[in-house]
Coordinates of C-alpha atoms in Angstrom, one line a residue:
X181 CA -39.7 -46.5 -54.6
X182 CA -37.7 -43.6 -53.4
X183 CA -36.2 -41.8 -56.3
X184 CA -33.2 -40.4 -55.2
X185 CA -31.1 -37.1 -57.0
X186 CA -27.3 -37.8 -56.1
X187 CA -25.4 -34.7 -55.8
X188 CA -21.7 -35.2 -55.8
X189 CA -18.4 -33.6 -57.9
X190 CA -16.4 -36.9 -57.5
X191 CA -17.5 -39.3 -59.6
X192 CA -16.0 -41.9 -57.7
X193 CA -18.6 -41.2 -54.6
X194 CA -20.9 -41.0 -56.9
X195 CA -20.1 -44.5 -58.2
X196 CA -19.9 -45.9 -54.7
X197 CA -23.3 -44.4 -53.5
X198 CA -25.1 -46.1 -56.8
X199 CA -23.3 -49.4 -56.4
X200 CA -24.8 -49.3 -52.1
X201 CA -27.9 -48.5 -53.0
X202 CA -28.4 -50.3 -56.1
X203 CA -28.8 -53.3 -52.8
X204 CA -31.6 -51.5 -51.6
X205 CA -34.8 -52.6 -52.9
X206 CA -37.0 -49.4 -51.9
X207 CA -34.3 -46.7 -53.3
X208 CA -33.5 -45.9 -57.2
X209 CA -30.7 -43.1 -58.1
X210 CA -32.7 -41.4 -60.5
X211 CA -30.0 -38.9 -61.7
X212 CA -26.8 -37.9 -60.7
X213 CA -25.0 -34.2 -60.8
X214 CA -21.6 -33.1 -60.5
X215 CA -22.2 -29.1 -59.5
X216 CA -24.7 -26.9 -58.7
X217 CA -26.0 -25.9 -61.4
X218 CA -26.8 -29.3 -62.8
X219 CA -28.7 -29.9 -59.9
X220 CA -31.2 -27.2 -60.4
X221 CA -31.7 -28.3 -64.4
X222 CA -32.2 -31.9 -63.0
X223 CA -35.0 -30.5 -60.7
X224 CA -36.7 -28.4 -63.4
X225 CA -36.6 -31.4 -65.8
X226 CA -37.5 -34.4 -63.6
X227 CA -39.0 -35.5 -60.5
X228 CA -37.2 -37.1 -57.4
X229 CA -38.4 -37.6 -53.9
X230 CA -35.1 -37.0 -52.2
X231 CA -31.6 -35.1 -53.0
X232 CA -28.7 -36.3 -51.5
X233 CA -26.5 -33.2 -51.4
X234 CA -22.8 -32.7 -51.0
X235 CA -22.3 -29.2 -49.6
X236 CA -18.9 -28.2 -51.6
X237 CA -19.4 -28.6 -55.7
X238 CA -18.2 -26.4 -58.2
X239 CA -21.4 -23.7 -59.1
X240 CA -24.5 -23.2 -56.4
X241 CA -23.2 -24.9 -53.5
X242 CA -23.3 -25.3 -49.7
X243 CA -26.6 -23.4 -47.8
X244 CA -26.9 -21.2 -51.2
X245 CA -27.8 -24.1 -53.2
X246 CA -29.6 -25.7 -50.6
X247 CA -32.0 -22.2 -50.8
X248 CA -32.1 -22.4 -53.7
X249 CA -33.2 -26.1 -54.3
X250 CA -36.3 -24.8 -51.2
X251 CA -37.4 -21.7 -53.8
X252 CA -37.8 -24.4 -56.9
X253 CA -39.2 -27.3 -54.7
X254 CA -40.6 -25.9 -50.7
X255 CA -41.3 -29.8 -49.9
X256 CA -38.2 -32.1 -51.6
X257 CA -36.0 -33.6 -48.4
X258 CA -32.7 -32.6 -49.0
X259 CA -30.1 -35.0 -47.3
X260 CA -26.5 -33.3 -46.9
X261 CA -24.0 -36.2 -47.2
X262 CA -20.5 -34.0 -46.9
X263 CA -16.8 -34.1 -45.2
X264 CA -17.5 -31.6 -42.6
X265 CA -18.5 -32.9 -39.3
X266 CA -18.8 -29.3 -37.6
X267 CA -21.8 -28.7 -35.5
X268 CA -22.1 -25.3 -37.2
X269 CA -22.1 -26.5 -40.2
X270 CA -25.0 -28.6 -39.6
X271 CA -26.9 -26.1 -37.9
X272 CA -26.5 -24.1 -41.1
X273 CA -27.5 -26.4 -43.5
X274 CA -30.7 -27.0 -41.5
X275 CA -31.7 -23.6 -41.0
X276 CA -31.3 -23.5 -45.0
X277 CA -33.9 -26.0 -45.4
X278 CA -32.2 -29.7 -45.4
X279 CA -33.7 -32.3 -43.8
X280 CA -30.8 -34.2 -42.8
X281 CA -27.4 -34.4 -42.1
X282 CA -24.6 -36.9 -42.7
X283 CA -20.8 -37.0 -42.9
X284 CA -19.4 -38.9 -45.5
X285 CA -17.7 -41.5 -43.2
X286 CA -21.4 -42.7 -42.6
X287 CA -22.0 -46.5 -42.4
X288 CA -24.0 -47.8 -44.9
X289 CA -27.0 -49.1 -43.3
X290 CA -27.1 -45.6 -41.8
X291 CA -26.9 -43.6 -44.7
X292 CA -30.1 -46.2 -46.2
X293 CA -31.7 -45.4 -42.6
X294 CA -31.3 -41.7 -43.1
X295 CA -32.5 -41.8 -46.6
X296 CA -35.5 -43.5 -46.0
X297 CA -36.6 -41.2 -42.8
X298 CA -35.9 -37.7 -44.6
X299 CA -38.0 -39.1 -47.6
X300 CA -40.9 -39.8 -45.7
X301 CA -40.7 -36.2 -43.7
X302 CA -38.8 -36.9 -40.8
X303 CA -34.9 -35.2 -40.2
X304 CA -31.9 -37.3 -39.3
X305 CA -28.4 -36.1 -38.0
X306 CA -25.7 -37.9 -37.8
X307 CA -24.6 -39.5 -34.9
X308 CA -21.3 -38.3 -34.6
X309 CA -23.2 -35.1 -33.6
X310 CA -26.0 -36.0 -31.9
X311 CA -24.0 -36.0 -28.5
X312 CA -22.7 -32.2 -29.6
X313 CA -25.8 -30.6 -30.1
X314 CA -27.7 -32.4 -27.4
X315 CA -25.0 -30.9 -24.8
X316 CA -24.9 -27.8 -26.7
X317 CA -28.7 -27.8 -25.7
X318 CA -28.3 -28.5 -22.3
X319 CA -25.7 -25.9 -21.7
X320 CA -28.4 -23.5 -23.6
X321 CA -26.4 -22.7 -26.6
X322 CA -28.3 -24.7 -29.3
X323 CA -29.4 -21.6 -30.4
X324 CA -26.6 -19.9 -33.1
X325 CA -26.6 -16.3 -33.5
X326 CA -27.9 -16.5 -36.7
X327 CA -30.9 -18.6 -35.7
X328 CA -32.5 -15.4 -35.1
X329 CA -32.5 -14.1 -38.4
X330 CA -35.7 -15.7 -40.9
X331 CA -35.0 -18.1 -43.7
X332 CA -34.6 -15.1 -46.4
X333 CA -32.3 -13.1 -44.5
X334 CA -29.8 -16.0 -43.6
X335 CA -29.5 -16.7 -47.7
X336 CA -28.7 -13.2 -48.2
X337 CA -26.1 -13.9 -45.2
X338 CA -24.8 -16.5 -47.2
X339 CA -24.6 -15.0 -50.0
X340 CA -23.0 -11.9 -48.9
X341 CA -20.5 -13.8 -47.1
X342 CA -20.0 -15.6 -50.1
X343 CA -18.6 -12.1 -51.6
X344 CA -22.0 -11.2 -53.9
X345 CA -23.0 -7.6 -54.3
X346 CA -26.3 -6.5 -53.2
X347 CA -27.0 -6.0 -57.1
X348 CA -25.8 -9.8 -57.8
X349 CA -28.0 -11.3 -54.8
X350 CA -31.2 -9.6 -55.8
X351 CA -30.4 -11.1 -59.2
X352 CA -29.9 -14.1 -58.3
X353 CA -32.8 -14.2 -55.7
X354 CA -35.4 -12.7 -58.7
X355 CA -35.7 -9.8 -56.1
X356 CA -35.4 -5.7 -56.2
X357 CA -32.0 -4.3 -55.2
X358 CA -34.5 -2.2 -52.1
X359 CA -35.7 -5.6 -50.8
X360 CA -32.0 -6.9 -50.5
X361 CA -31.0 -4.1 -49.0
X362 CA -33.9 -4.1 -46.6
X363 CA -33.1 -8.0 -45.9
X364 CA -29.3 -7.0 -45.5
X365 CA -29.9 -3.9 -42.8
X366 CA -32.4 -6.1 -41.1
X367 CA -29.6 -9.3 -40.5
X368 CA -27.4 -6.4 -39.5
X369 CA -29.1 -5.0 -37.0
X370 CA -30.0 -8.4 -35.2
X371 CA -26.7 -9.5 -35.4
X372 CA -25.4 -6.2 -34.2
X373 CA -22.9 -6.2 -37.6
X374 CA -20.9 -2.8 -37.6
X375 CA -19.2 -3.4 -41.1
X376 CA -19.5 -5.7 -43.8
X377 CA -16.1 -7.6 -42.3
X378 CA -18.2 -7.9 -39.0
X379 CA -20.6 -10.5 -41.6
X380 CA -17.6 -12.0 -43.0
X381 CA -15.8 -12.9 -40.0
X382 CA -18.8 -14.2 -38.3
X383 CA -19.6 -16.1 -41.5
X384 CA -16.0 -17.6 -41.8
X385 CA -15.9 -18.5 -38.1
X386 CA -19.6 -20.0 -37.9
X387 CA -19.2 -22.2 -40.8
X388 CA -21.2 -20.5 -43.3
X389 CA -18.8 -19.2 -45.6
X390 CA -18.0 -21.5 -48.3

C-alpha cells in the first residue's frame, strides 16, 4: 500500500484527489495539508511513502519546501501536482529534489501511473512536456543555467530570490551566516550575478521565484 501525503491549499482538490484514489486499491491518502508548514509537522509525526505536492501554498512552498521536505526525509518521492506547465518550472522542482512532475489537468489514470512509478523510485514528467524538454535536449539547451550550481546553492537561490536575508536563510537552513554567504558568492560567481537584482531577475524570468 502506497501511503500517500496530499499537499494542497484548496480543499476542493484535495477532496477530488481522495475521492480518485480512494478507487485505487494499492494507494491510501494517509494525511492531507493545506500549507507548508503542515507539511513538514505531518512528516515529523508520521510516515508516508509518497508526497504529492502542490508548488504554491501559503507558508514553505514551491522548490524551498521541496528542500526542505529532502533535509527532513533524503529518500521520500515527492510528486509535484501544480498549475504551471512551464518547462522551467519543472526543471526547478527537479533539481530541488522531486521525483515527478504533473500539471493539474492530468488525467486520472496518469496521475495513479505517475504515483505509482515515483513511489517505487522511478521519475515521471508529464507529457505535456515531454516533447519540450526532449527538443530542448536535442537543440543542447536542456541544461538551465542554474543546473550548474549544487543542490545547497540553488536553495539559497531560491531563497534569496524569494527576498530572505542572508541572516534569515542560514536560520532557516540551521547554518552559519559565513556558510550562506560562502554558498551565496559561490552561485554568484557561476552565474556571473553582478548585483543582487541580477539573482532576482534571472529568478523571476526562470521560474524560480515564487
Amino acid at each position: 500500500m502506497i501511503r500517500i501525503l496530499i499537499a494542497d491549499d484548496h480543499a476542493i482538490v484535495i477532496g477530488g484527489l481522495k475521492q480518485l484514489l480512494a478507487q485505487v486499491d494499492d494507494v491510501e491518502v494517509a494525511g492531507e495539508a493545506n500549507n507548508g508548514q503542515q507539511v513538514l509537522d505531518a512528516l515529523v509525526r508520521d510516515r508516508f511513502d509518497l508526497v504529492l505536492l502542490d508548488m504554491n501554498m501559503p507558508g514553505p512552498s514551491g522548490i524551498d519546501l521541496i528542500a526542505r521536505i529532502r533535509s527532513l526525509d533524503a529518500d521520500l518521492p515527492i510528486l509535484v501536482l501544480t498549475m504551471h506547465n512551464e518547462v522551467q518550472v519543472a526543471r526547478g522542482a527537479f533539481k530541488a529534489g522531486a521525483a515527478g512532475y504533473l500539471t493539474k489537468d492530468t488525467e486520472p489514470e496518469v496521475l495513479v501511473a505517475a504515483i505509482r512509478k515515483t513511489a517505487s523510485g522511478g521519475k515521471f514528467i508529464d507529457p505535456t512536456l515531454v516533447d519540450q524538454l526532449v527538443f530542448d535536449a536535442g537543440d543542447g539547451q536542456l541544461e538551465a543555467a542554474h543546473d550548474k550550481l549544487s543542490a545547497r546553492e540553488f536553495h539559497v537561490l531560491a531563497l534569496l530570490a524569494s527576498g530572505k536575508t542572508v541572516n534569515e536563510i542560514a536560520a532557516d537552513l540551521g547554518l552559519s551566516s559565513k556558510t550562506v554567504s560562502t554558498h551565496k558568492a559561490r552561485l554568484m560567481l557561476k552565474m556571473n550575478f553582478s548585483s543582487n537584482a541580477d539573482l532576482v531577475r534571472y529568478a523571476v524570468e526562470s521560474g524560480l521565484a515564487k
